[in-house]
XYZ file of C-alpha atoms in Angstrom:
303
model
C -43.953 -66.701 81.210
C -42.506 -66.733 84.744
C -43.104 -63.114 85.712
C -46.793 -63.666 86.518
C -45.756 -65.493 89.696
C -44.044 -62.349 90.964
C -47.250 -60.426 90.318
C -49.479 -62.813 92.308
C -46.919 -62.913 95.137
C -46.858 -59.100 95.191
C -50.632 -58.809 95.488
C -50.873 -61.584 98.092
C -48.212 -59.966 100.289
C -49.954 -56.595 99.926
C -53.218 -58.190 101.041
C -51.544 -59.815 104.045
C -49.962 -56.554 105.233
C -53.245 -54.756 104.708
C -55.054 -57.295 106.896
C -52.425 -57.184 109.649
C -52.614 -53.410 109.932
C -56.385 -53.322 109.915
C -59.022 -54.026 112.528
C -62.099 -56.221 112.472
C -64.436 -53.329 111.724
C -62.231 -52.143 108.892
C -62.002 -55.603 107.315
C -65.724 -56.303 107.498
C -67.300 -55.890 104.026
C -69.733 -52.996 103.763
C -73.421 -53.868 103.312
C -73.941 -50.825 101.083
C -71.675 -48.845 98.815
C -69.096 -46.987 100.873
C -67.758 -44.239 98.614
C -64.756 -43.556 100.832
C -63.742 -47.198 100.707
C -64.285 -47.285 96.967
C -62.133 -44.194 96.413
C -59.405 -45.630 98.649
C -59.580 -48.921 96.788
C -59.363 -47.359 93.323
C -56.455 -45.103 94.294
C -54.641 -48.011 95.978
C -55.102 -50.369 93.034
C -53.931 -47.734 90.541
C -50.896 -46.924 92.693
C -50.000 -50.579 93.317
C -50.559 -51.513 89.676
C -48.488 -48.596 88.379
C -45.699 -49.353 90.853
C -45.710 -53.027 89.894
C -45.540 -52.219 86.168
C -42.766 -49.662 86.621
C -40.818 -52.106 88.776
C -41.398 -54.930 86.305
C -40.186 -52.733 83.465
C -36.982 -51.896 85.319
C -36.259 -55.429 86.486
C -37.406 -57.374 83.426
C -37.222 -55.186 80.320
C -34.930 -52.179 80.854
C -31.682 -54.013 80.021
C -32.991 -55.507 76.775
C -33.600 -53.887 73.355
C -37.071 -52.783 72.278
C -38.763 -53.735 69.027
C -41.955 -53.241 67.064
C -44.935 -54.983 68.621
C -44.917 -58.656 67.645
C -46.323 -62.037 68.648
C -44.477 -65.269 69.310
C -45.742 -68.845 69.497
C -44.479 -70.315 72.749
C -47.337 -72.783 73.237
C -45.020 -75.798 73.065
C -42.610 -74.506 75.707
C -42.251 -75.974 79.222
C -44.974 -78.553 78.462
C -47.528 -75.753 79.014
C -46.632 -75.331 82.681
C -46.294 -71.583 82.113
C -49.833 -71.490 80.701
C -51.147 -73.213 83.829
C -49.403 -70.464 85.783
C -51.245 -67.808 83.786
C -54.614 -69.439 84.526
C -53.715 -69.530 88.229
C -52.567 -65.895 88.258
C -55.531 -64.478 86.324
C -58.007 -66.341 88.528
C -56.557 -65.186 91.838
C -55.927 -61.606 90.757
C -59.555 -61.538 89.607
C -60.673 -63.038 92.912
C -58.682 -60.363 94.760
C -60.306 -57.624 92.670
C -63.831 -58.940 93.185
C -63.374 -59.380 96.942
C -61.896 -55.904 97.232
C -64.981 -54.407 95.570
C -67.191 -56.545 97.814
C -65.369 -55.014 100.801
C -66.252 -51.546 99.489
C -69.927 -52.478 99.232
C -70.038 -52.399 95.437
C -72.762 -54.328 93.665
C -72.251 -57.920 92.557
C -72.407 -56.714 88.947
C -69.538 -54.295 89.580
C -67.567 -57.037 91.322
C -67.816 -59.207 88.232
C -67.353 -56.485 85.605
C -64.542 -54.514 87.194
C -63.158 -56.647 90.007
C -62.852 -60.091 88.484
C -61.241 -58.650 85.341
C -58.426 -57.004 87.325
C -56.061 -59.883 86.632
C -56.954 -59.999 82.945
C -56.332 -56.265 82.526
C -53.043 -56.354 84.422
C -51.658 -59.454 82.712
C -52.735 -58.155 79.293
C -50.681 -55.021 79.974
C -47.710 -57.272 80.748
C -48.262 -59.047 77.417
C -48.095 -55.671 75.671
C -44.756 -55.062 77.385
C -43.601 -58.449 76.093
C -44.788 -57.562 72.613
C -42.490 -54.544 72.449
C -39.454 -56.422 73.760
C -36.996 -57.851 71.221
C -36.137 -60.713 73.588
C -39.727 -61.820 74.057
C -43.008 -61.162 72.301
C -46.702 -61.174 73.063
C -48.072 -64.701 73.364
C -51.566 -65.550 72.163
C -51.359 -68.672 74.315
C -50.734 -66.526 77.385
C -53.700 -64.320 76.516
C -55.967 -67.371 76.153
C -54.734 -68.692 79.499
C -55.400 -65.318 81.139
C -58.928 -65.246 79.732
C -59.465 -68.832 80.909
C -58.459 -67.981 84.473
C -60.818 -65.007 84.547
C -63.608 -67.054 82.968
C -63.181 -69.770 85.608
C -63.898 -67.240 88.342
C -66.738 -65.404 86.588
C -68.539 -68.525 85.333
C -68.671 -70.069 88.807
C -70.030 -66.880 90.322
C -72.717 -66.678 87.648
C -73.595 -70.380 87.853
C -73.345 -71.081 91.576
C -72.790 -67.694 93.243
C -69.760 -69.258 94.925
C -66.340 -70.609 94.005
C -66.530 -74.398 94.139
C -63.387 -75.085 92.100
C -60.240 -73.143 92.985
C -56.843 -73.220 91.230
C -54.040 -73.950 93.694
C -50.265 -74.229 93.677
C -47.639 -76.426 95.298
C -43.882 -76.792 94.941
C -41.017 -79.164 95.735
C -37.324 -78.816 94.950
C -35.794 -80.775 92.052
C -32.253 -81.560 90.800
C -32.914 -79.699 87.555
C -32.439 -76.267 89.108
C -28.875 -77.097 90.175
C -28.149 -78.191 86.610
C -29.107 -74.757 85.247
C -29.528 -72.270 88.106
C -29.410 -69.178 85.884
C -32.736 -70.188 84.315
C -34.386 -72.330 86.997
C -33.181 -70.474 90.085
C -30.196 -70.593 92.413
C -32.098 -70.060 95.690
C -35.280 -71.626 97.036
C -37.295 -68.441 96.514
C -36.133 -68.223 92.885
C -36.799 -71.909 92.267
C -40.378 -71.624 93.530
C -40.978 -68.998 90.845
C -38.758 -70.344 88.056
C -38.385 -74.124 88.276
C -41.367 -75.544 86.419
C -40.171 -79.073 87.255
C -41.076 -78.565 90.916
C -44.345 -76.712 90.370
C -47.742 -78.387 90.432
C -50.973 -76.631 89.519
C -54.244 -77.952 90.884
C -57.971 -77.610 90.420
C -59.312 -78.143 93.921
C -63.051 -78.881 94.106
C -65.073 -78.618 97.302
C -67.042 -81.844 97.672
C -69.714 -80.505 100.038
C -70.671 -77.682 97.668
C -71.783 -80.314 95.122
C -73.665 -82.377 97.740
C -74.982 -79.968 100.361
C -77.419 -82.455 101.879
C -74.595 -84.863 102.716
C -72.585 -85.162 105.938
C -69.298 -84.594 104.122
C -67.098 -82.080 105.989
C -67.573 -78.637 104.465
C -63.807 -78.114 104.208
C -62.951 -81.359 102.371
C -61.765 -81.019 98.757
C -60.621 -83.354 96.026
C -57.873 -82.008 93.777
C -56.644 -82.829 90.282
C -53.089 -81.683 89.579
C -50.823 -81.154 86.599
C -47.037 -81.018 86.566
C -44.035 -81.859 84.378
C -40.411 -82.912 84.793
C -37.177 -83.214 82.839
C -37.237 -79.621 81.593
C -33.929 -77.772 81.474
C -34.930 -75.693 78.447
C -38.246 -74.471 77.113
C -38.955 -76.833 74.257
C -35.829 -78.360 72.716
C -35.299 -81.709 74.368
C -31.930 -82.347 72.749
C -30.498 -79.266 74.445
C -31.265 -80.880 77.805
C -28.461 -83.389 77.217
C -25.924 -80.560 77.504
C -26.973 -79.888 81.087
C -28.431 -83.172 82.358
C -27.945 -86.127 79.970
C -30.341 -88.491 81.754
C -33.241 -86.015 81.729
C -36.440 -86.882 79.882
C -39.371 -84.511 79.528
C -42.738 -85.888 80.590
C -46.074 -84.773 82.010
C -47.491 -85.703 85.405
C -51.113 -86.012 86.492
C -52.206 -86.147 90.119
C -55.245 -87.017 92.226
C -55.240 -85.919 95.852
C -57.223 -84.665 98.826
C -57.179 -81.033 99.885
C -58.704 -78.545 102.321
C -60.801 -75.478 101.485
C -59.522 -73.077 104.123
C -62.318 -70.595 103.415
C -64.835 -73.156 104.700
C -63.293 -73.128 108.178
C -65.808 -71.286 110.331
C -64.599 -68.157 112.102
C -66.146 -64.826 113.063
C -62.859 -62.980 112.671
C -62.550 -61.064 109.410
C -58.796 -60.929 109.950
C -58.617 -64.730 110.121
C -60.889 -64.996 107.083
C -58.498 -62.776 105.141
C -55.512 -64.930 106.115
C -57.354 -68.144 105.221
C -58.393 -66.721 101.857
C -54.793 -65.821 101.006
C -53.412 -69.233 101.987
C -56.240 -71.007 100.165
C -54.194 -70.462 97.006
C -51.791 -73.176 98.223
C -52.486 -76.908 98.025
C -52.263 -78.683 101.396
C -49.759 -81.606 101.476
C -51.710 -84.873 101.361
C -51.607 -88.477 100.066
C -51.467 -88.293 96.269
C -51.739 -90.713 93.362
C -49.513 -89.824 90.396
C -49.786 -90.963 86.784
C -46.621 -90.345 84.768
C -46.869 -89.320 81.139
C -43.836 -91.448 80.337
C -45.564 -94.527 81.745
C -46.191 -95.881 85.205
C -47.768 -94.542 88.350
C -46.823 -93.839 91.955
C -48.552 -93.371 95.301
C -47.114 -90.579 97.456
C -47.892 -90.794 101.164
C -47.428 -87.021 101.274
C -46.980 -84.872 98.182
C -46.447 -81.164 97.883
């Protein structure tokens, strides 16, 4: 599903505006439970979540017929790029929820139980919306991907008390969007959200966190990426020939270097907030690509 990208973008922009309007004292996490902060946080999350769901309903579902709740099997569509997007979204929405509760001074247990599951709860609600739409349907594959993203965050916190492996995103334009702009986007902003051919999802691992006695820079990461190309439609390759005859669907696997922006030392809580937000994006770097259709390629800079 493509709508989860809008949701992550919405929360990230909200976080950025919040940080810009705040002050250092306000952004500093509380050492003990601050009930005023907690109340503000709960009210804000409920209001933002309700607004996002109402807006999503009007933009995405209102013009289409309703149906009885039903499931669909879309696991073969878009070479699972949409599922990678769900993992990414659930992880970062959960990270946002946990960090927000940390800011309020809530206990680590509360951060994990109620904060890190924010993304799972929100995206599950979206799946329910899908389930009652005649044009879509709830996807068990999406639910599994959402759970996986949440589990990636929670398991690392339980195992290491830190996030050593972070899902990241990058994008480049492709010719496929111009072949079918109504589905893959007619503008750059739409293509970033809709054109799976240009999206790459990464698991970026901080090297120093696995070897803390070494002299490796604390900010240096190694990233493994997944992408796909040749997709004009969801899963029927023969339909592609109608729009772009020479297209061929295939997977892409990447190995690259990256930067963990949260490891850059600063005393400013405002700067830390900005770095945390932008740490969802993979830094352009030399990248080795293995193509699922055969062959490989070295990119001097890939994004």
